[in-house]
Short mmCIF file of C-alpha atoms in Angstrom, two decimals:
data_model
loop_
_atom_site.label_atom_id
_atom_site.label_comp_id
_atom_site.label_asym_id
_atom_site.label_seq_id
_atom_site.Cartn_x
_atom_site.Cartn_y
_atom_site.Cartn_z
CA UNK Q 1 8.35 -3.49 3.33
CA UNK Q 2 5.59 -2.53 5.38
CA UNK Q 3 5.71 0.11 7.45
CA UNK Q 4 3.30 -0.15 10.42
CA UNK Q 5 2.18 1.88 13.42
CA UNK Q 6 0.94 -0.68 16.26
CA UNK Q 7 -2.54 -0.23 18.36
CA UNK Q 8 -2.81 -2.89 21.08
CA UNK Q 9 -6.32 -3.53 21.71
CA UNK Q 10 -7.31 -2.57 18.52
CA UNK Q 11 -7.39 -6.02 16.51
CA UNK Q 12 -10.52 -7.77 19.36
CA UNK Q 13 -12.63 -4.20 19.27
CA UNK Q 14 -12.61 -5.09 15.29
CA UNK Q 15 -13.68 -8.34 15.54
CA UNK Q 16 -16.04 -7.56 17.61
CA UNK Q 17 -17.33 -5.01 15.76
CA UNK Q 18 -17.50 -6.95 12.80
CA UNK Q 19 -19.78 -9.84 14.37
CA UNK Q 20 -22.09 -7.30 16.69
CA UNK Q 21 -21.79 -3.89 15.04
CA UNK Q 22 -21.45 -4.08 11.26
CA UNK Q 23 -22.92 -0.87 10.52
CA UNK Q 24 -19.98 0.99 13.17
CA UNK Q 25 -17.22 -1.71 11.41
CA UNK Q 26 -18.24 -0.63 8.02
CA UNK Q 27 -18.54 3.31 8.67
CA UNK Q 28 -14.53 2.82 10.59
CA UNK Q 29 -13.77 1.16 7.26
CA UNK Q 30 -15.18 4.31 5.57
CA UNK Q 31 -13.88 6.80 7.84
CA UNK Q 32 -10.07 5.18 7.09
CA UNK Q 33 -10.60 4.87 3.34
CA UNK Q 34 -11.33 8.99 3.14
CA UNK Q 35 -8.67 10.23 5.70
CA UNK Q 36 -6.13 7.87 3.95
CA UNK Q 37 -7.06 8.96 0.11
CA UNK Q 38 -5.18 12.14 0.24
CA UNK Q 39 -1.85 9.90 0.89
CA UNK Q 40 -2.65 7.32 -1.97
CA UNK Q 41 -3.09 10.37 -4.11
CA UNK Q 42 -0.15 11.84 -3.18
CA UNK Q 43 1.46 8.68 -3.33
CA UNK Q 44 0.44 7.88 -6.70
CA UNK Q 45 1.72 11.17 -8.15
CA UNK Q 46 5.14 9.99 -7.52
CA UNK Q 47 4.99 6.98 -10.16
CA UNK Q 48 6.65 8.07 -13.48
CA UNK Q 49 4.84 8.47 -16.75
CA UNK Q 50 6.93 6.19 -18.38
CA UNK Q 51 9.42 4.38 -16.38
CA UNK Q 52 11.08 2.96 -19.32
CA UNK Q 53 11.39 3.35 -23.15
CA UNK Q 54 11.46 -0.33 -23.74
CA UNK Q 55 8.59 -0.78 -21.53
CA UNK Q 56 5.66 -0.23 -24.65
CA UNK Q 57 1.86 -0.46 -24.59
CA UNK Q 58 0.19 -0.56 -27.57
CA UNK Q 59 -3.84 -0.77 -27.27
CA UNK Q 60 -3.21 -1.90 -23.79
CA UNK Q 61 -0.53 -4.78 -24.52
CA UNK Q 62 2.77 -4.87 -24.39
CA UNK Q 63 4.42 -5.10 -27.73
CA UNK Q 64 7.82 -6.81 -26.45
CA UNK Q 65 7.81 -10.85 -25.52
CA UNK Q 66 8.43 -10.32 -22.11
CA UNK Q 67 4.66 -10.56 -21.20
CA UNK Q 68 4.97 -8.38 -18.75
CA UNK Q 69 1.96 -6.29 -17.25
CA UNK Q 70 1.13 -2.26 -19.67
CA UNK Q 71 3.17 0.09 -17.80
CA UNK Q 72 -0.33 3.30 -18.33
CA UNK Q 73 1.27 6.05 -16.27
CA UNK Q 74 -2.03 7.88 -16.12
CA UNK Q 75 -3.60 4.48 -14.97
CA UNK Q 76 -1.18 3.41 -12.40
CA UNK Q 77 -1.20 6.64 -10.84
CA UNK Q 78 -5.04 6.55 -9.89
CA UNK Q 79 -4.86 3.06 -8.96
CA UNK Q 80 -2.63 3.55 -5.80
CA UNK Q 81 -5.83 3.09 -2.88
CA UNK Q 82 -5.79 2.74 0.14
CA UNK Q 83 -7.52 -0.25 1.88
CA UNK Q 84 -8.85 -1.46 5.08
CA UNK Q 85 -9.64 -4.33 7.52
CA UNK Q 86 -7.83 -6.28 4.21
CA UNK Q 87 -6.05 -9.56 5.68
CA UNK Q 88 -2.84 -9.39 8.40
CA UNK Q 89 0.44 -7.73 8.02
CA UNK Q 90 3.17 -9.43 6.11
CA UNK Q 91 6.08 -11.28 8.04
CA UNK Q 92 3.36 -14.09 8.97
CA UNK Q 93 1.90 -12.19 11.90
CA UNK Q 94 -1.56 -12.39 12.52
CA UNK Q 95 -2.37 -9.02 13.62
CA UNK Q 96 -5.52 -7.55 11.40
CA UNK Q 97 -4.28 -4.89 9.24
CA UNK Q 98 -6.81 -2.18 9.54
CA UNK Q 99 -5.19 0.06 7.03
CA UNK Q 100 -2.60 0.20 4.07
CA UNK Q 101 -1.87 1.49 0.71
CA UNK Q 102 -1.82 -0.39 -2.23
CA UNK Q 103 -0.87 -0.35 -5.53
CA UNK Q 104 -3.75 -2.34 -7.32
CA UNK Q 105 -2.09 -1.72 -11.23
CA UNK Q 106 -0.15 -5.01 -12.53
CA UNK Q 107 2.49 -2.48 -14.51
CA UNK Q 108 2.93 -0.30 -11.20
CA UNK Q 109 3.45 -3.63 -9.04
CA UNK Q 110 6.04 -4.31 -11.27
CA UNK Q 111 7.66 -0.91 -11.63
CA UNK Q 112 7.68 -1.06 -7.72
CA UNK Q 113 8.60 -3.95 -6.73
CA UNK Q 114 10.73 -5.49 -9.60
CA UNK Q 115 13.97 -6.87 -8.45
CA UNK Q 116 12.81 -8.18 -4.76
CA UNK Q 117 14.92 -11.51 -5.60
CA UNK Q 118 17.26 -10.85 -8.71
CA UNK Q 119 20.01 -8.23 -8.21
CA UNK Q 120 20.34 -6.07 -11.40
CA UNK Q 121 23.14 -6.47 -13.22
CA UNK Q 122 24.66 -5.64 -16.66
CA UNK Q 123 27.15 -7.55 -19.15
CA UNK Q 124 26.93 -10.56 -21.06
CA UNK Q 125 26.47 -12.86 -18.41
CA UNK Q 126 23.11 -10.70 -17.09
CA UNK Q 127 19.96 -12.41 -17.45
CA UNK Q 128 17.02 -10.26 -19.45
CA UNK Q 129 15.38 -9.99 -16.01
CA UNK Q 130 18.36 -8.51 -14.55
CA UNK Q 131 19.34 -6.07 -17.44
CA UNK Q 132 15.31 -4.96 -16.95
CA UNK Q 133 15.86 -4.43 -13.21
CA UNK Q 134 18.87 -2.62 -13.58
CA UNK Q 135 17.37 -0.37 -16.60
CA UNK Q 136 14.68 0.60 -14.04
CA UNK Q 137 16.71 1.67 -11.32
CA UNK Q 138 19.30 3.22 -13.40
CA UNK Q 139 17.06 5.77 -15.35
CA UNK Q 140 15.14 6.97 -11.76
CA UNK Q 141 17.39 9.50 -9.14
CA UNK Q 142 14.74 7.39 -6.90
CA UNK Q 143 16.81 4.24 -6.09
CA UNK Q 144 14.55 0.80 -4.59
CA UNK Q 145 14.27 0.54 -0.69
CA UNK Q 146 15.03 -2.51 1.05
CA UNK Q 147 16.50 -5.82 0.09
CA UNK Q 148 16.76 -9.28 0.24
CA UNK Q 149 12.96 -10.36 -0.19
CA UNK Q 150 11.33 -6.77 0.30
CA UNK Q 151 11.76 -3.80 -2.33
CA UNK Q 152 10.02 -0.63 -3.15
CA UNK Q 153 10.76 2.27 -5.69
CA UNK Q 154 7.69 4.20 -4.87
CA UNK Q 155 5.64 2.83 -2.08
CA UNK Q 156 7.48 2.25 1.16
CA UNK Q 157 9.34 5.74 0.59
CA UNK Q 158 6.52 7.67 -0.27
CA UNK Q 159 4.38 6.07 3.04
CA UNK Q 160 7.23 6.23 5.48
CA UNK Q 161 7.99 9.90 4.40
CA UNK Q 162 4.47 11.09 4.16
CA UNK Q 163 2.87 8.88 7.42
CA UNK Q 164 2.50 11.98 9.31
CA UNK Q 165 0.16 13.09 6.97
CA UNK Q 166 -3.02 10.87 8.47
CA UNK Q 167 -1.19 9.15 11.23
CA UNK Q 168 -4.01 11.84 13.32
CA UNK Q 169 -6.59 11.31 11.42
CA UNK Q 170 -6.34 7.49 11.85
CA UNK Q 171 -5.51 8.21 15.88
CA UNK Q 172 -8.84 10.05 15.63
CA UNK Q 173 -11.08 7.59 14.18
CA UNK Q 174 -9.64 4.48 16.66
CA UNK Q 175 -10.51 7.15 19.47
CA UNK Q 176 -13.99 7.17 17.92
CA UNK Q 177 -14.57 3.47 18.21
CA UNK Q 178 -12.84 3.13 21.50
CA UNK Q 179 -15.36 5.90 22.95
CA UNK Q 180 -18.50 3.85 21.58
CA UNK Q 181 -16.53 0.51 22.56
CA UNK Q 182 -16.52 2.13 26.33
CA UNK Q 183 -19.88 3.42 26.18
CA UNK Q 184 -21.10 0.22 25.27
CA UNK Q 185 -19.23 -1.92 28.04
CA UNK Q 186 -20.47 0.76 30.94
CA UNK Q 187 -24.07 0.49 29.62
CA UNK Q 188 -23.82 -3.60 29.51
CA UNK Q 189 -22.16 -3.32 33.38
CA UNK Q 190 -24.92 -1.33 34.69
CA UNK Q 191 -22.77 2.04 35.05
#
């Protein structure tokens, strides 16, 4: 589901930085959090109010037995944030993810990812989690991406479509740290 834009080099400047440097790691981690808030804004606008009518909150809780995470429109929208140096990129790689966007709302996890392992389906023979499933994508024109064990109504779309949008401004702030990085080995080698 993750859409990612390689830098080679990238992941041993990091750790370096974050055993020798802190104050540089932590001001990159800054400088990617506020180029990359404009696209979890813009990414969170996308989320419906209310995704479904069955889907209730009442006082924060959902009313229905299905125990699932309030659906708070208003909530899930400002809780889409982007995040940095935050573990490695999924498929079991260990490359260091320096940047991605993330939902951080139970309701909106489930809104966008619902469905990654039960088609939806409708009839007698559905299950309630399928009839949910296939409630959500039937009352959106915005159909899920992906399949098999990755899905995403909102997230992966909105990313992939808007990357442009601070794929620069990240390009800007690795060419930041690779110009200290440099400075730093010429000074060390007596250059």
């Amino acid at each position: 589901m993750a859409n990612e834009i390689k830098f080679y080099g990238i992941n041993e400047t990091l750790i370096y930085l974050k055993r020798y440097e802190e104050d540089l790691y932590k001001s990159l981690r800054k400088d990617l959090v506020a180029k990359a808030t404009p696209l979890a804004q813009l990414v969170g606008s996308r989320f419906p109010d209310e995704p479904l009518r069955n889907w209730h909150t009442s006082g924060g809780r959902l009313t229905s037995a299905s125990r699932l995470p309030p659906y708070m429109g208003g909530k899930v929208k400002s809780s889409v944030k982007p995040k940095t140096g935050s573990g490695s990129s999924r498929g079991g790689t260990r490359a260091s993810v320096i940047l991605r966007i993330q939902q951080d709302d139970g309701g909106g996890q489930v809104y966008d990812s619902a469905g990654s392992k039960t088609k939806g389906a409708r009839g007698a023979g559905a299950t309630q989690g399928q009839k949910f499933i296939a409630n959500l994508d039937k009352n959106r024109r915005l159909q899920s991406y992906g399949g098999g064990e990755t899905r995403s109504r909102i997230m992966f779309g909105a990313v992939k479509a808007n990357e442009k949008m601070i794929e620069q401004d990240i390009l800007e702030v690795i060419k930041k740290v690779d110009a200290y990085t440099t400075k730093a080995i010429n000074a060390g080698t007596g250059s």
